[in-house]
Coordinates of C-alpha atoms in Angstrom, one line a residue:
X1 CA -20.5 3.8 53.2
X2 CA -18.8 5.3 50.2
X3 CA -15.2 4.5 49.3
X4 CA -13.1 6.3 47.1
X5 CA -10.3 5.3 46.0
X6 CA -6.4 8.3 46.8
X7 CA -6.6 10.4 44.0
X8 CA -2.9 9.3 42.6
X9 CA -4.4 5.4 42.3
X10 CA -8.1 6.9 40.4
X11 CA -5.7 8.9 38.4
X12 CA -3.7 6.1 37.4
X13 CA -7.0 4.0 36.1
X14 CA -7.9 6.6 34.0
X15 CA -7.3 5.5 30.6
X16 CA -6.3 8.3 27.8
X17 CA -9.1 9.6 25.2
X18 CA -7.8 8.8 21.7
X19 CA -8.7 10.7 18.8
X20 CA -9.1 9.6 15.6
X21 CA -10.2 10.6 12.4
X22 CA -11.9 7.8 10.9
X23 CA -14.4 10.0 9.6
X24 CA -12.5 12.3 8.6
X25 CA -13.0 15.1 11.4
X26 CA -11.3 14.5 15.1
X27 CA -13.3 12.7 17.1
X28 CA -13.3 10.1 20.4
X29 CA -12.5 6.7 19.5
X30 CA -15.6 5.7 21.6
X31 CA -17.7 7.9 19.6
X32 CA -17.2 6.4 16.4
X33 CA -19.3 3.8 15.1
X34 CA -16.7 2.0 13.0
X35 CA -14.5 -1.2 13.5
X36 CA -11.1 1.0 14.0
X37 CA -7.9 -0.5 15.9
X38 CA -5.6 2.9 16.2
X39 CA -2.1 2.8 17.2
X40 CA -0.4 6.2 18.3
X41 CA 3.2 6.9 17.6
X42 CA 4.2 6.4 21.0
X43 CA 2.6 2.8 20.9
X44 CA 4.8 2.2 17.3
X45 CA 7.9 3.5 18.8
X46 CA 7.6 1.3 22.1
X47 CA 6.8 -1.6 20.0
X48 CA 9.7 -1.5 17.4
X49 CA 7.0 -1.2 14.4
X50 CA 9.4 -0.3 11.5
X51 CA 6.7 -1.1 8.5
X52 CA 3.0 -1.7 8.0
X53 CA 4.0 -5.9 7.5
X54 CA 4.2 -5.7 11.4
X55 CA 0.9 -4.3 12.4
X56 CA -0.4 -8.0 11.8
X57 CA 1.2 -8.9 15.2
X58 CA -1.3 -6.3 16.9
X59 CA -4.2 -5.7 14.9
X60 CA -6.7 -8.5 14.6
X61 CA -8.1 -9.7 11.0
X62 CA -4.9 -7.6 9.7
X63 CA -2.1 -9.5 7.2
X64 CA 0.5 -8.1 5.0
X65 CA 3.1 -10.2 3.3
X66 CA 5.8 -8.8 1.7
X67 CA 6.4 -11.5 -1.2
X68 CA 9.1 -12.1 -3.5
X69 CA 7.4 -9.9 -6.1
X70 CA 4.8 -8.2 -4.4
X71 CA 2.4 -7.3 -1.5
X72 CA -0.4 -9.1 -0.2
X73 CA -2.4 -7.1 2.2
X74 CA -6.2 -8.4 3.7
X75 CA -8.4 -7.2 6.1
X76 CA -10.7 -10.1 7.2
X77 CA -9.5 -11.9 4.5
X78 CA -10.2 -10.1 1.8
X79 CA -7.2 -8.8 -0.5
X80 CA -5.9 -8.5 -4.0
X81 CA -2.8 -10.8 -5.5
X82 CA 1.0 -9.5 -6.6
X83 CA -1.1 -8.6 -10.2
X84 CA 1.0 -5.8 -11.7
X85 CA -2.1 -4.2 -13.0
X86 CA -4.2 -4.5 -9.4
X87 CA -4.9 -1.8 -7.1
X88 CA -5.2 -3.0 -3.6
X89 CA -8.5 -4.1 -1.8
X90 CA -7.3 -2.8 1.5
X91 CA -6.6 1.8 1.0
X92 CA -3.8 3.2 2.5
X93 CA -4.3 7.1 3.4
X94 CA -0.8 8.6 4.6
X95 CA -1.9 12.5 5.4
X96 CA -4.9 12.2 3.3
X97 CA -3.6 11.0 0.0
X98 CA -4.4 7.8 -1.2
X99 CA -1.9 5.0 -1.6
X100 CA -3.4 1.8 -3.5
X101 CA -0.2 0.5 -5.1
X102 CA 1.0 -2.1 -3.4
X103 CA 4.7 -0.7 -3.5
X104 CA 3.4 2.3 -1.6
X105 CA 2.9 0.0 1.6
X106 CA 6.2 -0.7 1.6
X107 CA 6.6 2.5 3.0
X108 CA 8.2 3.0 6.9
X109 CA 7.4 4.2 9.9
X110 CA 8.6 7.7 10.4
X111 CA 7.6 10.3 12.7
X112 CA 4.2 8.8 12.7
X113 CA 1.6 10.7 14.9
X114 CA -1.3 7.8 14.6
X115 CA -2.0 4.6 13.1
X116 CA -5.9 3.6 12.3
X117 CA -7.0 0.5 10.8
X118 CA -11.1 0.5 9.4
X119 CA -12.2 -2.6 9.5
X120 CA -15.5 -3.3 6.3
X121 CA -16.1 -1.6 3.4
X122 CA -14.9 2.5 3.8
X123 CA -16.6 3.5 0.4
X124 CA -18.3 7.0 1.4
X125 CA -15.7 8.8 3.0
X126 CA -12.4 7.0 1.6
X127 CA -13.5 6.4 -1.8
X128 CA -13.2 3.5 -4.4
X129 CA -10.8 0.7 -3.6
X130 CA -11.8 -0.2 -0.2
X131 CA -14.0 -2.9 -0.3
X132 CA -12.0 -4.3 3.0
X133 CA -11.2 -1.6 4.4
X134 CA -8.6 1.1 5.2
X135 CA -5.3 1.9 6.6
X136 CA -5.2 5.7 7.8
X137 CA -2.3 6.8 8.5
X138 CA -1.4 10.5 10.1
X139 CA 2.2 11.6 10.4
X140 CA 3.2 14.5 13.2
X141 CA 2.8 18.3 12.3
X142 CA 5.6 21.0 13.3
X143 CA 4.8 22.2 16.5
X144 CA 5.5 26.1 17.5
X145 CA 7.8 24.7 20.7
X146 CA 10.7 23.7 19.7
X147 CA 11.4 19.9 20.4
X148 CA 13.5 17.3 19.3
X149 CA 14.3 13.6 19.2
X150 CA 17.5 11.3 18.1
X151 CA 17.9 7.8 18.9
X152 CA 20.5 5.2 17.7
X153 CA 19.8 1.7 17.2
X154 CA 22.3 -1.0 16.9
X155 CA 21.5 -4.6 16.9
X156 CA 25.3 -6.7 16.6
X157 CA 23.4 -10.3 15.4
X158 CA 22.1 -9.6 11.9
X159 CA 24.0 -5.5 11.9
X160 CA 21.0 -3.7 11.9
X161 CA 22.2 -0.1 12.4
X162 CA 19.1 3.0 12.6
X163 CA 19.5 6.4 13.1
X164 CA 16.4 8.7 13.3
X165 CA 16.0 12.5 14.3
X166 CA 13.3 14.8 14.8
X167 CA 13.3 18.1 14.9
X168 CA 10.4 20.9 14.7
X169 CA 9.7 24.2 16.4
X170 CA 8.9 28.1 15.5
X171 CA 11.0 29.4 12.5
X172 CA 9.0 32.9 12.6
X173 CA 5.6 34.4 13.4
X174 CA 3.2 32.2 12.4
X175 CA 5.5 30.2 10.8
X176 CA 6.2 26.0 12.3
X177 CA 8.7 23.8 10.5
X178 CA 9.6 19.7 11.2
X179 CA 12.2 18.0 10.0
X180 CA 12.4 14.3 10.0
X181 CA 14.9 12.0 8.9
X182 CA 15.4 8.1 8.9
X183 CA 18.3 5.8 7.9
X184 CA 18.3 2.2 8.1
X185 CA 20.4 -0.8 7.4
X186 CA 20.5 -4.8 7.9
X187 CA 22.8 -7.7 6.6
X188 CA 19.3 -10.2 7.4
X189 CA 18.7 -13.1 9.0
X190 CA 18.7 -16.2 6.0
X191 CA 22.2 -17.7 4.5
X192 CA 21.9 -17.9 1.0
X193 CA 24.0 -21.4 0.8
X194 CA 25.1 -20.4 -2.7
X195 CA 25.9 -17.2 -2.8
X196 CA 27.3 -17.2 1.2
X197 CA 25.4 -13.8 1.6
X198 CA 22.8 -13.2 4.2
X199 CA 19.5 -11.9 3.0
X200 CA 17.9 -9.7 2.7
X201 CA 20.4 -7.1 3.4
X202 CA 18.0 -3.5 3.4
X203 CA 19.1 -0.1 2.8
X204 CA 16.4 2.6 4.0
X205 CA 16.5 6.0 3.6
X206 CA 14.0 9.1 4.3
X207 CA 13.7 12.4 4.7
X208 CA 10.5 14.4 5.5
X209 CA 10.2 18.4 5.8
X210 CA 6.5 20.1 6.8
X211 CA 5.5 23.9 7.3
X212 CA 2.9 24.9 9.2
X213 CA 1.8 28.3 8.2
X214 CA -0.9 30.3 10.1
X215 CA -1.3 33.5 8.1
X216 CA -4.9 34.5 9.7
X217 CA -6.9 32.9 12.8
X218 CA -9.5 31.0 9.9
X219 CA -6.5 29.8 8.0
X220 CA -3.8 27.4 8.3
X221 CA -2.0 25.7 5.2
X222 CA 0.5 22.2 6.2
X223 CA 3.0 22.0 3.7
X224 CA 4.8 18.8 3.5
X225 CA 7.6 17.1 1.2
X226 CA 9.3 13.4 1.2
X227 CA 11.2 11.7 -0.5
X228 CA 12.6 8.1 0.2
X229 CA 14.9 5.2 -1.0
X230 CA 14.5 1.4 -0.3
X231 CA 16.6 -0.6 -1.3
X232 CA 17.1 -5.1 -0.5
X233 CA 19.4 -7.4 -1.3
X234 CA 18.4 -10.7 -1.3
X235 CA 14.5 -12.4 -0.7
X236 CA 13.4 -13.8 2.4
X237 CA 11.7 -17.1 0.2
X238 CA 12.5 -20.9 0.6
X239 CA 12.0 -23.2 -1.3
X240 CA 9.0 -25.9 1.0
X241 CA 8.5 -28.5 -1.9
X242 CA 10.7 -29.2 -5.0
X243 CA 7.9 -31.5 -6.2
X244 CA 6.1 -29.2 -7.7
X245 CA 8.5 -27.3 -9.8
X246 CA 8.6 -28.9 -13.3
X247 CA 9.3 -27.7 -17.1
X248 CA 6.8 -27.7 -19.6
X249 CA 3.6 -29.7 -19.0
X250 CA 2.4 -31.9 -21.5
X251 CA 5.6 -31.3 -23.7
X252 CA 8.8 -32.1 -21.4
X253 CA 7.1 -34.0 -18.4
X254 CA 10.6 -33.2 -16.6
X255 CA 10.7 -32.6 -12.8
X256 CA 14.0 -30.1 -11.4
X257 CA 14.3 -31.5 -8.4
X258 CA 17.5 -33.8 -9.5
X259 CA 19.1 -30.6 -10.6
X260 CA 18.8 -28.9 -7.1
X261 CA 21.4 -28.3 -5.0
X262 CA 20.7 -31.3 -2.7
X263 CA 21.1 -29.1 0.8
X264 CA 17.4 -27.5 0.1
X265 CA 15.7 -29.9 1.7
X266 CA 12.2 -28.4 1.7
X267 CA 12.5 -27.4 5.5
X268 CA 11.8 -23.5 6.7
X269 CA 15.5 -23.2 8.4
X270 CA 16.7 -20.0 7.4
X271 CA 19.0 -21.1 4.7
X272 CA 17.7 -21.3 1.4
X273 CA 20.3 -21.6 -1.9
X274 CA 19.3 -19.6 -4.3
X275 CA 21.0 -17.9 -7.4
X276 CA 19.9 -16.2 -10.3
X277 CA 21.8 -14.4 -13.2
X278 CA 22.5 -11.2 -11.6
X279 CA 22.3 -10.5 -7.3
X280 CA 18.5 -10.5 -7.1
X281 CA 17.3 -6.9 -6.0
X282 CA 14.7 -4.5 -5.2
X283 CA 15.0 -0.7 -5.9
X284 CA 12.2 2.1 -4.9
X285 CA 12.8 5.4 -4.7
X286 CA 9.8 7.5 -4.0
X287 CA 8.5 11.4 -3.8
X288 CA 5.7 13.0 -1.8
X289 CA 4.2 16.4 -1.6
X290 CA 0.9 17.4 -0.2
X291 CA -0.8 20.2 1.0
X292 CA -3.7 20.9 3.1
X293 CA -5.5 24.0 3.8
X294 CA -8.4 24.5 5.9
X295 CA -10.3 27.6 6.2
X296 CA -12.8 28.2 9.0
X297 CA -16.1 29.7 7.5
X298 CA -17.4 30.7 10.9
X299 CA -18.3 27.2 12.6
X300 CA -17.5 25.4 9.5
X301 CA -14.5 24.1 7.7
X302 CA -13.3 24.2 4.6
X303 CA -10.7 21.5 3.7
X304 CA -8.5 21.3 0.5
X305 CA -6.0 18.4 0.2
X306 CA -3.2 18.9 -3.0
X307 CA -1.4 15.9 -3.3
X308 CA 1.4 14.1 -5.9
X309 CA 2.7 11.0 -5.2
X310 CA 5.1 8.9 -7.2
X311 CA 8.0 6.0 -7.5
X312 CA 10.4 4.4 -9.6
X313 CA 10.9 0.9 -9.3
X314 CA 13.5 -1.8 -10.1
X315 CA 13.1 -5.8 -9.3
X316 CA 15.7 -9.0 -10.1
X317 CA 13.7 -12.1 -9.1
X318 CA 14.9 -15.6 -9.3
X319 CA 11.7 -16.3 -10.6
X320 CA 12.2 -20.0 -10.1
X321 CA 13.7 -20.2 -6.4
X322 CA 16.7 -22.3 -6.7
X323 CA 20.2 -22.7 -7.5
X324 CA 19.9 -23.2 -11.3
X325 CA 20.1 -20.2 -12.9
X326 CA 16.9 -21.0 -15.0
X327 CA 14.4 -18.4 -15.0
X328 CA 14.8 -14.5 -13.9
X329 CA 12.3 -12.1 -14.1
X330 CA 13.0 -7.9 -14.1
X331 CA 10.7 -5.6 -13.3
X332 CA 10.3 -2.5 -14.1
X333 CA 8.2 0.9 -12.4
X334 CA 7.4 4.0 -13.1
X335 CA 4.0 4.9 -11.2
X336 CA 2.4 9.0 -10.6
X337 CA -0.5 10.2 -9.3
X338 CA -1.7 13.8 -8.8
X339 CA -5.2 14.2 -6.5
X340 CA -7.4 17.2 -5.2
X341 CA -10.0 16.6 -2.7
X342 CA -12.2 19.8 -1.4
X343 CA -14.3 18.8 1.7
X344 CA -17.2 21.1 3.8
X345 CA -17.5 19.9 7.5
X346 CA -20.3 21.3 9.1
X347 CA -20.1 21.8 13.6
X348 CA -21.1 19.4 16.0
X349 CA -24.5 19.6 16.6
X350 CA -27.2 18.2 18.9
X351 CA -29.3 17.9 15.7
X352 CA -27.5 17.2 12.4
X353 CA -23.9 17.7 11.4
X354 CA -23.0 16.7 8.1
X355 CA -19.8 16.3 6.2
X356 CA -20.7 16.9 2.2
X357 CA -17.0 16.4 -0.7
X358 CA -15.5 16.0 -3.9
X359 CA -12.2 14.6 -5.8
X360 CA -10.4 13.8 -8.5
X361 CA -7.8 12.1 -9.2
X362 CA -5.2 10.7 -11.8
X363 CA -2.9 7.8 -12.2
X364 CA -0.2 7.2 -14.8
X365 CA 1.5 3.9 -14.5
X366 CA 4.2 2.2 -16.8
X367 CA 5.1 -1.5 -16.4
X368 CA 7.9 -3.5 -18.0
X369 CA 8.8 -6.8 -17.3
X370 CA 11.4 -9.7 -18.9
X371 CA 11.6 -12.8 -17.9
X372 CA 14.9 -14.9 -19.2
X373 CA 14.6 -18.2 -19.7
X374 CA 18.1 -19.9 -19.6
X375 CA 16.8 -23.8 -21.1
X376 CA 20.1 -25.4 -20.6
X377 CA 20.4 -24.7 -17.4
X378 CA 17.3 -27.1 -16.5
X379 CA 19.5 -29.8 -18.3
X380 CA 17.6 -28.9 -22.0
X381 CA 20.5 -28.4 -23.7
X382 CA 19.0 -29.4 -27.4
X383 CA 16.8 -26.1 -26.7
X384 CA 17.6 -22.2 -27.0
X385 CA 17.1 -20.3 -24.3
X386 CA 14.8 -17.2 -24.7
X387 CA 13.1 -14.0 -23.6
X388 CA 9.5 -12.6 -23.1
X389 CA 9.0 -8.9 -22.9
X390 CA 5.8 -7.5 -21.1
X391 CA 5.1 -3.7 -21.6
X392 CA 1.6 -2.4 -19.6
X393 CA 1.1 1.4 -20.0
X394 CA -2.6 2.8 -18.0
X395 CA -4.0 5.9 -17.4
X396 CA -7.1 6.4 -14.6
X397 CA -9.3 9.6 -13.9
X398 CA -11.5 9.1 -11.1
X399 CA -14.1 12.0 -10.1
X400 CA -16.6 11.3 -6.8
X401 CA -18.4 13.1 -4.9
X402 CA -19.7 12.0 -1.1
X403 CA -21.6 13.0 1.6
X404 CA -22.2 11.6 5.4
X405 CA -24.8 12.6 7.4
X406 CA -25.8 12.3 11.2
X407 CA -29.3 12.6 12.9
X408 CA -29.4 12.6 16.4
X409 CA -32.9 11.1 17.0
X410 CA -32.5 11.1 20.7
X411 CA -30.1 12.0 23.0
X412 CA -29.3 8.4 22.9
X413 CA -30.1 7.2 19.6
X414 CA -27.8 8.6 16.6
X415 CA -28.8 7.5 12.6
X416 CA -25.8 7.9 9.8
X417 CA -26.5 7.6 6.1
X418 CA -24.0 7.9 4.2
X419 CA -23.4 8.3 0.0
X420 CA -20.7 8.2 -2.4
X421 CA -20.9 8.5 -6.4
X422 CA -17.6 7.9 -8.6
X423 CA -17.0 7.4 -12.3
X424 CA -13.3 5.6 -13.2
X425 CA -12.3 5.9 -16.8
X426 CA -8.9 3.7 -17.7
X427 CA -6.7 3.1 -20.8
X428 CA -4.6 0.5 -21.5
X429 CA -2.1 -1.1 -23.6
X430 CA 0.0 -3.7 -23.0
X431 CA 2.2 -5.5 -25.9
X432 CA 4.7 -9.2 -25.9
X433 CA 7.4 -10.0 -27.9
X434 CA 9.4 -13.3 -27.6
X435 CA 13.1 -12.6 -28.0
X436 CA 16.3 -14.0 -28.0
X437 CA 17.6 -14.6 -24.3
X438 CA 18.4 -11.3 -22.4
X439 CA 17.0 -9.0 -25.3
X440 CA 13.8 -7.0 -25.6
X441 CA 13.5 -6.8 -29.1
X442 CA 10.7 -9.2 -31.0
X443 CA 12.6 -12.5 -32.8
X444 CA 11.8 -13.6 -36.4
X445 CA 12.1 -17.3 -35.5
X446 CA 9.1 -19.0 -35.3
X447 CA 10.7 -22.3 -33.2
X448 CA 11.2 -19.7 -30.2
X449 CA 7.7 -18.2 -30.9
X450 CA 6.2 -21.2 -30.0
X451 CA 8.9 -22.6 -27.1
X452 CA 7.2 -19.6 -25.5
X453 CA 3.9 -20.4 -25.7
X454 CA 5.2 -24.4 -24.2
X455 CA 7.6 -23.3 -21.4
X456 CA 5.2 -20.1 -20.6
X457 CA 2.2 -20.1 -22.4
X458 CA 3.6 -16.6 -23.5
X459 CA 2.3 -15.1 -27.0
X460 CA 3.2 -12.2 -28.3
X461 CA 0.6 -9.5 -29.0
X462 CA -0.3 -5.7 -28.2
X463 CA -4.0 -4.6 -27.3
X464 CA -5.1 -1.6 -26.4
X465 CA -8.5 -0.7 -24.4
X466 CA -10.5 1.4 -22.7
X467 CA -13.3 1.3 -19.9
X468 CA -15.0 3.3 -17.9
X469 CA -17.5 2.6 -14.7
X470 CA -19.9 4.4 -12.2
X471 CA -20.8 3.4 -8.7
X472 CA -23.0 4.3 -6.0
X473 CA -21.9 3.1 -3.0
X474 CA -24.3 3.6 0.3
X475 CA -23.9 2.9 3.8
X476 CA -26.8 3.4 6.9
X477 CA -25.4 3.0 10.6
X478 CA -27.7 2.9 14.0
X479 CA -26.2 4.0 17.0
X480 CA -27.4 2.9 20.7
X481 CA -25.2 5.4 23.3
X482 CA -26.4 2.9 26.3
X483 CA -24.8 4.6 28.8
X484 CA -21.3 7.2 29.2
X485 CA -19.1 4.6 28.9
X486 CA -20.6 1.5 26.6
X487 CA -21.8 2.5 22.8
X488 CA -23.9 -0.2 20.7
X489 CA -23.9 -0.2 16.5
X490 CA -25.3 -1.3 13.9
X491 CA -23.6 -1.0 10.4
X492 CA -24.5 -1.7 6.9
X493 CA -21.9 -0.5 4.0
X494 CA -21.0 -1.4 -0.1
X495 CA -17.8 -0.7 -0.9
X496 CA -16.5 -0.3 -4.9
X497 CA -13.6 -1.5 -6.8
X498 CA -13.2 -0.4 -10.1
X499 CA -12.4 -2.8 -13.0
X500 CA -9.0 -2.9 -14.9
X501 CA -6.7 -4.7 -16.7
X502 CA -4.7 -7.5 -16.4
X503 CA -1.0 -6.8 -16.7
X504 CA 0.4 -10.6 -16.1
X505 CA -1.7 -11.5 -19.1
X506 CA 0.9 -13.4 -21.7
X507 CA -1.8 -15.4 -23.2
X508 CA -2.6 -13.5 -26.5
X509 CA -6.2 -14.3 -25.4
X510 CA -7.6 -10.0 -25.8
X511 CA -10.5 -11.4 -23.2
X512 CA -8.2 -12.3 -20.8
X513 CA -7.1 -8.5 -20.8
X514 CA -9.7 -6.7 -18.5
X515 CA -11.6 -7.7 -15.5
X516 CA -14.5 -6.5 -14.4
X517 CA -15.6 -4.2 -11.1
X518 CA -16.2 -5.8 -8.0
X519 CA -18.4 -5.0 -4.9
X520 CA -17.9 -5.7 -1.2
X521 CA -20.8 -5.3 2.0

């Protein structure tokens, strides 16, 4: 006896096909031999996901934390620290443009079509700094049909308000446009018992405009421009252990615990006692321009992606995390990135298919950091207060050639081989001076220099170094289609992360300034 479910029930049990671009071409997720977790725009909206940090609740082995002085991103336990000289070990790509700086991970979600998290080294197709994996974000494209969406959110407990508007449609024959706007503000959820304010207060504004031009049947050009500002006042940081706070080990063995507000009990209870010379705050402004052209060469596709990404970032941090106005860190960062990628994609075939490409990227980074030490606030009234001021500049150029091919050995067995050659050149300069309190000009007082070394391990210095590195990253995947519903694969891949320079180096020991390349398999 053969029983069939009613059509309505059968249709309800059918899973919608998920299309991803984890291998630089549109494919069904079921056919991609990579560990991928994909969330479409509807899922992001239904779950109320506002930023990358919140993906941690939905993606196993993925974690992002927004800390006091930076962001940390980990996949399968592999990631990078908060040093401003580091690129992340998890590469982020937004509409094909690489975003490797920790500040670029603070970009909020707006009108997103798909988020893919690829686990494991992705060196072949995505390139350097993906030794842990990659986050591939695709924003929504303009449509010929007129569509619009408008939403307003208000949450009274934390005074959170959000307005999002999206409009898309044809502007002329063969020209479509899309405009997405977002504004969000929130008063925060942690009570600062010193200032009487709730923290962190956030204000975010993002505007994205895109044009899709199809001058012919074999060419389409997508132009996307985006600008945004992300301002945060206060911190979501609490002191959990006062016993570890001390000054100048070996010279002044004085714990700060007796000087700290008695209300700071070390418990995680959404209360904090923190104060600095000026209110803690983070201000970020970023701009993005992407031009993507796809040209049909018969059955082949030639793709060119030209991108610019830049931001300015300023952060004031209460570096002792207590109600004492003892230390404050002031960071200013200016970053610019230019890139060009060209790819040739063959059509899908029953025998052999491939992707070939070349990549160029130029980065310019300037980071200025001043740390102020008011020793009188720590009860050391006989010692002068001081500041250390550090300037770090780095230029980096990357070249790469890559290719990946798949041989269909039989109808069920497939072998994929990938290879990427990368060369990266970096030049970095760093200077550190010891200054009078709140200043950035070097002091001639030798007592301040000695005290800076004792208090912060800082010694005045000037570095000027350059380095280069080359790497060839392979990947090999064997896939077996057991049946129409099941696929098994074995994959080995190598990822590469070039070495660089330690922006946080302050000891004056030049050997500590440079760090080596990293590889992961």
